[in-house]
Amino acid sequence: MRRPNSSLRNTAREVEVFRRRSLLAALIVLVLIGVLAGRLVYLQIFEHDVFITRSDNNRIRVEPLPPNRGLIYDREHRILAENRPTYNLTMVREQASEVDQTLKRLIRILDLPDAMYDTLQSRSRQRQRPFEPALLLSDLTEDQIARIAVNRYRLPGVEVEAQLMRYYPDSRIMAHVLGYVGRISQADEKRIDSGNYAGTHYIGKTGIERFYEKALHGTAGVRRVETNARGRILREISRTPPKPGKDLTLTIDKDLQEFGAQLLKGKRGAIVAIDPRNGDILAMVSTPGYDTNQFVNGISSKAYQALQNDTDLPLYNRAVRGQYPPASTVKPYMALDGLETGVMNPSDTIYDPGYYKLPNGDRKYHNWLRWGHGRVDMHRAIVVSNDTYFYHLAHELGIDRIAPFMHKFGFGEDHSLDVWGASDGLMPSREWKRARYNKVWYPGETLSAGIGQGYWLATPLQMATAMTVLANRGHWVRPHLAKKVGDREVEPPFSDTPPDVELKNPDWWHLVIDAMQDVADKTQATGPGREYTMAAKSGTAQVFTLNKNQKYNAEELKEHLRDHALFSAFAPVKNPQIAVAVVVENAGWGSKNAGPVVRKLLDYWLLPRLKQEDRPGLLDQPVQESTQDVHD
Amino acid sequence: MKETWSRWIRRSRRRYQRFDWATLNIDPWLLLMLLLIMAGGLMVLYSAGGESLLLVKAQALRLLLAITAMLVIAQVPPRLMMSLAWVFYLGVTLMLLAVDVIGAHAMGAQRWLEIPGLFRFQPSELMKLAMPMMLASYLARRQLPPGWMDLIFCVLLIIVPVGLIADQPDLGTSMLVSASAVFVVLLAGLSWRVVGVCALLVAAAMPLMWFNMHDYQQQRVLTFLNPESDPLGTGWNIIQSKTAIGSGGLWGKGWMQGTQSQLEFLPERHTDFIVAVLGEEFGLVGMTLLLFAYLILIWRGLYMAAQAPDTFGRLAGGSIVLTFFVYVFVNVGMVSGLLPIVGVPLPLISFGGTSSVTLLAGFGILMAVFGHRKMSPR
C-alpha cells in the first residue's frame, strides 16, 4: 500500500482496501481453522490409540483382591493353622464430620486412656487421601466391637473392618513343623511375584508355611474400578475373584506331636517319628518350642532378642537342623556293611579286652566298658553295643567302604520331600576331608566313624529315616510332611527317591533286626511289659565342643558338656508302623534317658492300633535275666 | 382440504418473503449460527457440569439476556455509536483504573468491580468493545490509510487500557483487546511496510516482555513447551485435555460418556476447557461441526462488515468479527496443546456471563452496522 497522494477522502478506495484485507483475513481464518482441524485430526485419529490408553489408565485402577491363605490340618483333620478374623477400627476422615469430637467420643465409649487421644489423632491422619480408611485400633475385643456397634450413629466415618490373620492354635508344639508367616520383607519381595502378592501382607517364612507357600497362598484376584482424578472409587468395572490358597493336610498327628512334646518337656531335644510304610512323618518335635503367633504381626525386637539369647535355643529346629554324632545307633548299619562286603560273617567273633589297637599302633581305642565284653560275635556286639567289635569292623572295612554304604541309608544327605531347612548332616569320607581340611584321612578316624563318632553328624530326621529303611528291609520311602495339598494326595513313589538298599543275602536284615529286637527287650526302659515287638538301638553322643555363641557359665557349661542321649527304634518288627529317633541333649546315656521317651511314644501310638499278629505274647515271657544291662 | 393446505403454505411463504428482517436490523444467518452454537454449547455444558441442570439454567438465562442485549444494540444507529465511542472508551478506562484501586480480588487477580448487593463485573470485558469502537471512530475521521502519526496516536490509545488489564493480571483479555485494536488498524489499510517494521519492533521487545511477566505466566509458557516437566502441576491441564480430546477419536465417546471429563480429570471443564469435553464426547465429527459453524459465522460477519456503509462500521465490525475468531483459535489451540494456556473462553459455549454478553453485544454492533446500511447514503 502506498500513501495516498490525494488529500480527498476516497471512499471507493477505502472500501476496496477493506474488502481486500477482509478477504485476506477470511483466508487466514480458513487456514488457521484448517490448522486447528489438522491438530484435531492428529490427536483424534493418529494419536487416538495413545490417548485412549492414557485415558483408560487415568480412570481405571486395578485393585488386588488378596486370596485367603489355605488352612493347615493334621492327619486327622484337626486344625493346625487357621485364619482368624481380627477386627480393626478404621476411620474415613472425609466421612467424619468432626474428627476431634468423634475421637473424643471414641475414647469415652471404649474407656481408653485420655492419652490415647494424640495417638488416635495422628493415626487418623496417616492416610493422605481423606476418603481412605485410616487404621485407628487393631484386634478389637468382642466387647469393644459391641460398644462400637451400639454407638455407631454417634461415630460417623468410623468402621469396624474384618481382616484375616494367621493363627496357630497349638503354636508351641507345632512351631518347628509349621513355621510361621510374617510380614513380607524386602528380601521376600525379590522371590515373589509382586502382582500375586499385592494386597497380601503375610508370607510363609519358615517350615511348612514356607515350603508350601505357593499352594497355601493361592492366586490373587483383581478388580478394576473406575476412579475420579482424586482417586475415589466410583464403580466397579470388573472383578476376577481370587483363588483361595489350598488347604494342607499334614502327615503329622497332632496328638502324637503333643505327646512327644510332653515327653521332652523341660528338656532340649528332638523326636522324629515316621511311618515306614509310606514315609509319613507322624511327629516332628523340637523342644523347647516357641509361640509363632507373635511372629505373625511382627515380633517386638525385645521379645525376639529374648528368644535369640535363650541358651536353650528355642528357635533352633533340632529335629531337622540339629546335627549330632549318631553314635552307637549306627552299629546295625555298620554290621550290615560288614556282612554285605563280606568282611565279617555273623558267627565271626573277636576278643574284646576293653580296647582296640590298630595293627601298627600303640594307641588304645577303648570300649565303653573298660574291662571289655570278652569274646563277642555280631549279635552280641549289637546287643551290648560293643565298641571294640565295631572298631575292628570299621578298620577292616575302611572309610571308603563305610561312607558310600551309609549314604544308601540317607546319611550325609537330606532326602526328605518337603521338610524346609533340613540339614544334610555329615558323612565323612576321605574326599570330604581333603576338600574340607586339605588333610589325609587317618585310620584312627575310621575307628571313630565306626561307632558313629568323630566327624559323623546326623539329624534326628536322618536317624529316623535310616531306621525307616532298616525297618523296611531296605525299601526306601521319602519322609514327608504333607499328606494332601488341596485335594491332591501326596503319595509315594516320589521322584528322586533313593534306590532301595539291596543286600546279597536278604537274611542279613533279619540277623541285624534280631539283634536290635534283643536290644529293645533287654533295655530296662523299653523291655518290660511291652505288648508289641520292637527293634531298637541306643546311642550316647559325646559332646566335644562348645557352641561358639554360648557364653561361659560354669553351671551351664557342665550341663552342656554332658553326652547327648540317642535312641532309635521301630515297631512292630514284622510289619513296622512307626520308626522313631529321639535325641535328648546333654541327658547322658541313651538307653536310660532317651529310651523311655521312645517306649512311651510307641505305646501311645501303637497300643490303640495293634492287631493280634503284632502281639507276640512277650508279656508272658519274663525278661531275660542278665548280669549286665545292655548299654551303648 | 389438500388445496387449503398448499394455499396456506404458499401464502406463508409469501408472507415470509415479504417479512424484512432488515427492518428489525437482525441478520437471520448470523442469528441462526449463534443460536446453533449456543444450543450445542448448552448441551455440552450439561455434560461438562456434571449433569447439573442448575448450571445450564444459569447459562441459558445469561445467554437470553445477552441475546436481548444484542438485539437492543442492533437498533442503535452506528452514527450514534461512533460519536459516543469516546465517552465509552474513557468511561471504561476510568473503570479499569478504579479496578486497580478498589477492585475485588479473586484467585490472586484483581479484575472485578463490585457494586455491593447488586453484581460484580469485569470492566476489561467492556474494553473488548470500547477499544475497536474507539479506534474505528478515530480512524473514520482521518484520512485512510493511516499514516505514522495516526499509528502513534492509536498506539497511545491502546497502551493505557491494555497496560491496566495486563496489570490485573489478565493476559488473555489484554491480548484480545490488543488484537481487536490491531485488527482495526490493519483493516484500515495500514501499509504493509509499517506492519513489517512494527512486527520487528514487537519481536525485539519479546525478551523485555518475558521479564515483565508474572512467574505463573512464565511457567505457563515453559509448561507449554514441555508439558511433561510438571505433570501434576501446570502441565496437568494440558496433558488431561489432550488426553480427553485424543481419546474421543472420530465419533467420540458419546454425550455424557466422556470419562476424562466426567471423572474430574479435566480441570475447568465447564469454562475454558469445555472444548475438551466436546472433543471427548463428540469426537472429530463434533469438533469439525463446531469449527465449521464458527467459520460460517465469521465469514458471514466479515461479509456484513464489508457491506457497512461507513468507515466506522466497517472497521469496528470487521475487528469484532476477527477478534471473535481469535477467541476461537486461541481457546481451541490451547486446549489441544498448540498454544500456551491463556485464560480465553470458548466463545458462546464456555460457562460464564460477561464474555457471552460482550460477544453478543459485539454481534449486536455488527447487526446494527449491517442493518442500518440502507438508511445511510452510499
Coordinates of N, CA and C in Angstrom, one line a residue, chain A residues 69-82 166-171 173-180 206-213 215-216 246-257 273-275 278-285 317 417-420 479-491 494 605 609:
Chain A
R69 N -5.5 -67.4 52.7 CA -4.5 -68.4 52.8 C -5.1 -69.8 53.2
G70 N -4.6 -70.8 52.6 CA -5.0 -72.2 52.9 C -4.8 -72.5 54.3
L71 N -5.7 -73.4 54.8 CA -5.6 -73.8 56.2 C -4.7 -75.0 56.3
I72 N -4.2 -75.3 57.5 CA -3.3 -76.5 57.6 C -4.0 -77.4 58.7
Y73 N -4.1 -78.7 58.3 CA -4.7 -79.7 59.2 C -3.7 -80.8 59.5
D74 N -3.9 -81.5 60.6 CA -3.1 -82.7 60.8 C -3.8 -83.8 60.1
R75 N -3.2 -85.1 60.3 CA -3.7 -86.2 59.5 C -5.1 -86.6 59.9
E76 N -5.6 -86.2 61.0 CA -7.0 -86.5 61.5 C -7.9 -85.3 61.2
H77 N -7.4 -84.3 60.4 CA -8.2 -83.2 60.1 C -8.4 -82.2 61.3
R78 N -7.5 -82.2 62.1 CA -7.5 -81.2 63.2 C -6.8 -80.0 62.8
I79 N -7.3 -78.9 63.1 CA -6.7 -77.6 62.6 C -5.4 -77.3 63.3
L80 N -4.4 -77.0 62.4 CA -3.1 -76.6 63.0 C -2.8 -75.1 62.7
A81 N -3.3 -74.6 61.6 CA -3.1 -73.2 61.3 C -4.4 -72.7 60.7
E82 N -4.9 -71.7 61.2 CA -6.2 -71.1 60.7 C -6.0 -69.6 60.5
R166 N -3.3 -65.0 60.3 CA -2.9 -66.3 60.6 C -2.9 -66.6 62.1
Y167 N -3.4 -67.7 62.5 CA -3.3 -68.0 63.9 C -3.0 -69.5 64.1
Y168 N -2.1 -69.8 65.0 CA -1.7 -71.2 65.2 C -2.1 -71.6 66.6
P169 N -3.2 -72.4 66.6 CA -3.8 -72.8 68.0 C -2.8 -73.5 68.9
D170 N -2.0 -74.3 68.3 CA -1.0 -75.1 69.1 C 0.4 -74.7 68.8
S171 N 0.5 -73.4 68.8 CA 1.8 -72.8 68.3 C 3.0 -73.4 68.9
I173 N 3.9 -76.3 70.3 CA 4.3 -77.7 69.9 C 4.5 -77.8 68.4
M174 N 3.8 -76.9 67.6 CA 3.9 -77.0 66.2 C 4.9 -76.1 65.5
A175 N 5.5 -75.2 66.3 CA 6.3 -74.2 65.8 C 7.3 -74.7 64.7
H176 N 8.0 -75.7 65.0 CA 9.1 -76.1 64.1 C 8.6 -76.9 62.9
V177 N 7.4 -77.5 63.0 CA 6.8 -78.1 61.9 C 6.2 -77.1 60.9
L178 N 5.4 -76.3 61.5 CA 4.6 -75.4 60.6 C 5.5 -74.2 60.2
G179 N 6.4 -73.8 61.0 CA 7.0 -72.5 60.8 C 6.0 -71.4 61.0
Y180 N 6.1 -70.3 60.3 CA 5.1 -69.3 60.5 C 5.1 -68.3 59.3
T206 N 9.1 -69.7 57.3 CA 9.8 -70.9 57.6 C 8.9 -72.1 57.6
G207 N 9.5 -73.3 57.7 CA 8.7 -74.5 57.8 C 7.8 -74.8 56.7
I208 N 6.7 -75.5 57.0 CA 5.7 -75.9 56.0 C 5.1 -74.6 55.4
E209 N 4.9 -73.6 56.2 CA 4.3 -72.4 55.7 C 5.2 -71.8 54.5
R210 N 6.5 -72.1 54.6 CA 7.3 -71.6 53.6 C 7.4 -72.6 52.4
F211 N 7.5 -73.9 52.8 CA 7.7 -74.9 51.7 C 6.5 -74.9 50.8
Y212 N 5.3 -74.8 51.3 CA 4.1 -74.9 50.5 C 3.5 -73.5 50.3
E213 N 4.4 -72.5 50.3 CA 3.9 -71.2 50.2 C 3.0 -71.0 48.9
A215 N 1.2 -73.1 47.2 CA -0.1 -73.7 47.2 C -1.0 -73.0 48.3
L216 N -0.4 -72.7 49.4 CA -1.1 -72.1 50.5 C -1.6 -70.7 50.2
K246 N -4.7 -73.4 48.7 CA -5.1 -74.8 49.0 C -4.9 -75.1 50.5
D247 N -5.9 -75.9 51.0 CA -5.7 -76.4 52.4 C -4.6 -77.5 52.3
L248 N -3.9 -77.6 53.4 CA -2.8 -78.5 53.5 C -3.2 -79.5 54.6
T249 N -3.1 -80.8 54.3 CA -3.3 -81.8 55.3 C -1.9 -82.5 55.6
L250 N -1.5 -82.4 56.8 CA -0.2 -82.9 57.1 C -0.2 -84.4 57.5
T251 N 0.9 -85.0 57.5 CA 1.0 -86.4 57.9 C 1.2 -86.4 59.5
I252 N 1.4 -85.2 60.0 CA 1.6 -85.1 61.5 C 0.3 -85.5 62.2
D253 N 0.5 -86.2 63.3 CA -0.6 -86.5 64.2 C -0.5 -85.6 65.3
K254 N -1.5 -84.7 65.4 CA -1.4 -83.6 66.5 C -1.2 -84.2 67.9
D255 N -2.0 -85.3 68.1 CA -1.9 -85.9 69.5 C -0.5 -86.4 69.8
L256 N 0.0 -87.1 68.8 CA 1.3 -87.7 69.0 C 2.4 -86.6 69.1
Q257 N 2.2 -85.6 68.3 CA 3.2 -84.5 68.4 C 3.1 -83.9 69.8
A273 N 9.2 -89.1 64.2 CA 8.6 -90.4 64.1 C 8.0 -90.5 62.7
I274 N 8.4 -91.6 62.0 CA 8.0 -91.8 60.6 C 7.2 -93.1 60.4
D275 N 6.2 -93.1 59.6 CA 5.5 -94.3 59.3 C 6.3 -95.0 58.1
N278 N 4.9 -95.6 54.3 CA 4.7 -94.5 53.3 C 5.5 -93.3 53.5
G279 N 6.3 -93.2 54.6 CA 7.1 -92.1 54.8 C 6.5 -90.9 55.5
D280 N 5.2 -91.1 55.9 CA 4.5 -90.0 56.6 C 5.3 -89.7 57.9
I281 N 5.6 -88.4 58.0 CA 6.2 -88.0 59.3 C 5.1 -87.8 60.3
L282 N 5.0 -88.7 61.3 CA 3.9 -88.6 62.3 C 4.1 -87.6 63.3
A283 N 5.4 -87.4 63.7 CA 5.7 -86.4 64.7 C 7.0 -85.8 64.4
M284 N 7.2 -84.6 64.6 CA 8.5 -83.9 64.5 C 8.6 -82.9 65.5
V285 N 9.2 -83.3 66.6 CA 9.2 -82.4 67.8 C 10.6 -81.8 68.0
N317 N 15.5 -75.5 65.2 CA 14.7 -76.7 64.9 C 15.7 -77.9 65.0
L417 N 11.2 -85.0 51.6 CA 10.5 -84.5 50.4 C 10.2 -83.0 50.6
D418 N 9.7 -82.6 51.7 CA 9.2 -81.3 51.9 C 9.4 -80.7 53.3
V419 N 10.6 -81.1 53.9 CA 10.9 -80.5 55.2 C 11.8 -79.3 54.9
W420 N 11.3 -78.2 55.2 CA 12.0 -77.0 54.9 C 13.2 -76.8 55.8
P479 N 10.7 -89.4 53.6 CA 9.9 -88.8 54.6 C 9.3 -87.5 54.2
H480 N 8.0 -87.3 54.5 CA 7.4 -86.1 54.1 C 6.3 -85.6 55.1
L481 N 6.0 -84.4 55.0 CA 5.0 -83.8 56.0 C 3.7 -83.6 55.4
A482 N 3.6 -83.4 54.1 CA 2.2 -83.1 53.5 C 1.6 -84.4 53.1
K483 N 0.3 -84.6 53.5 CA -0.4 -85.8 53.1 C -1.3 -85.4 51.9
K484 N -1.9 -84.2 52.0 CA -2.7 -83.7 50.9 C -2.5 -82.3 50.7
V485 N -2.3 -81.9 49.5 CA -2.2 -80.5 49.1 C -3.5 -80.2 48.3
G486 N -4.4 -79.4 49.0 CA -5.7 -79.3 48.4 C -6.4 -80.6 48.4
D487 N -6.9 -81.1 47.3 CA -7.5 -82.4 47.2 C -6.5 -83.5 46.7
R488 N -5.3 -83.1 46.4 CA -4.4 -84.0 45.8 C -3.6 -84.7 46.9
E489 N -3.7 -86.0 46.8 CA -2.9 -86.8 47.8 C -1.4 -86.8 47.5
V490 N -0.6 -86.6 48.5 CA 0.8 -86.7 48.3 C 1.2 -88.1 48.6
E491 N 1.6 -88.9 47.6 CA 1.8 -90.3 47.8 C 3.1 -90.8 47.2
F494 N 7.8 -91.1 45.1 CA 8.2 -89.7 44.8 C 9.4 -89.8 43.9
W605 N 1.3 -94.6 70.4 CA 0.9 -94.7 69.0 C 0.4 -96.1 68.7
R609 N -3.6 -99.3 68.0 CA -3.6 -99.7 66.6 C -3.2 -101.1 66.4

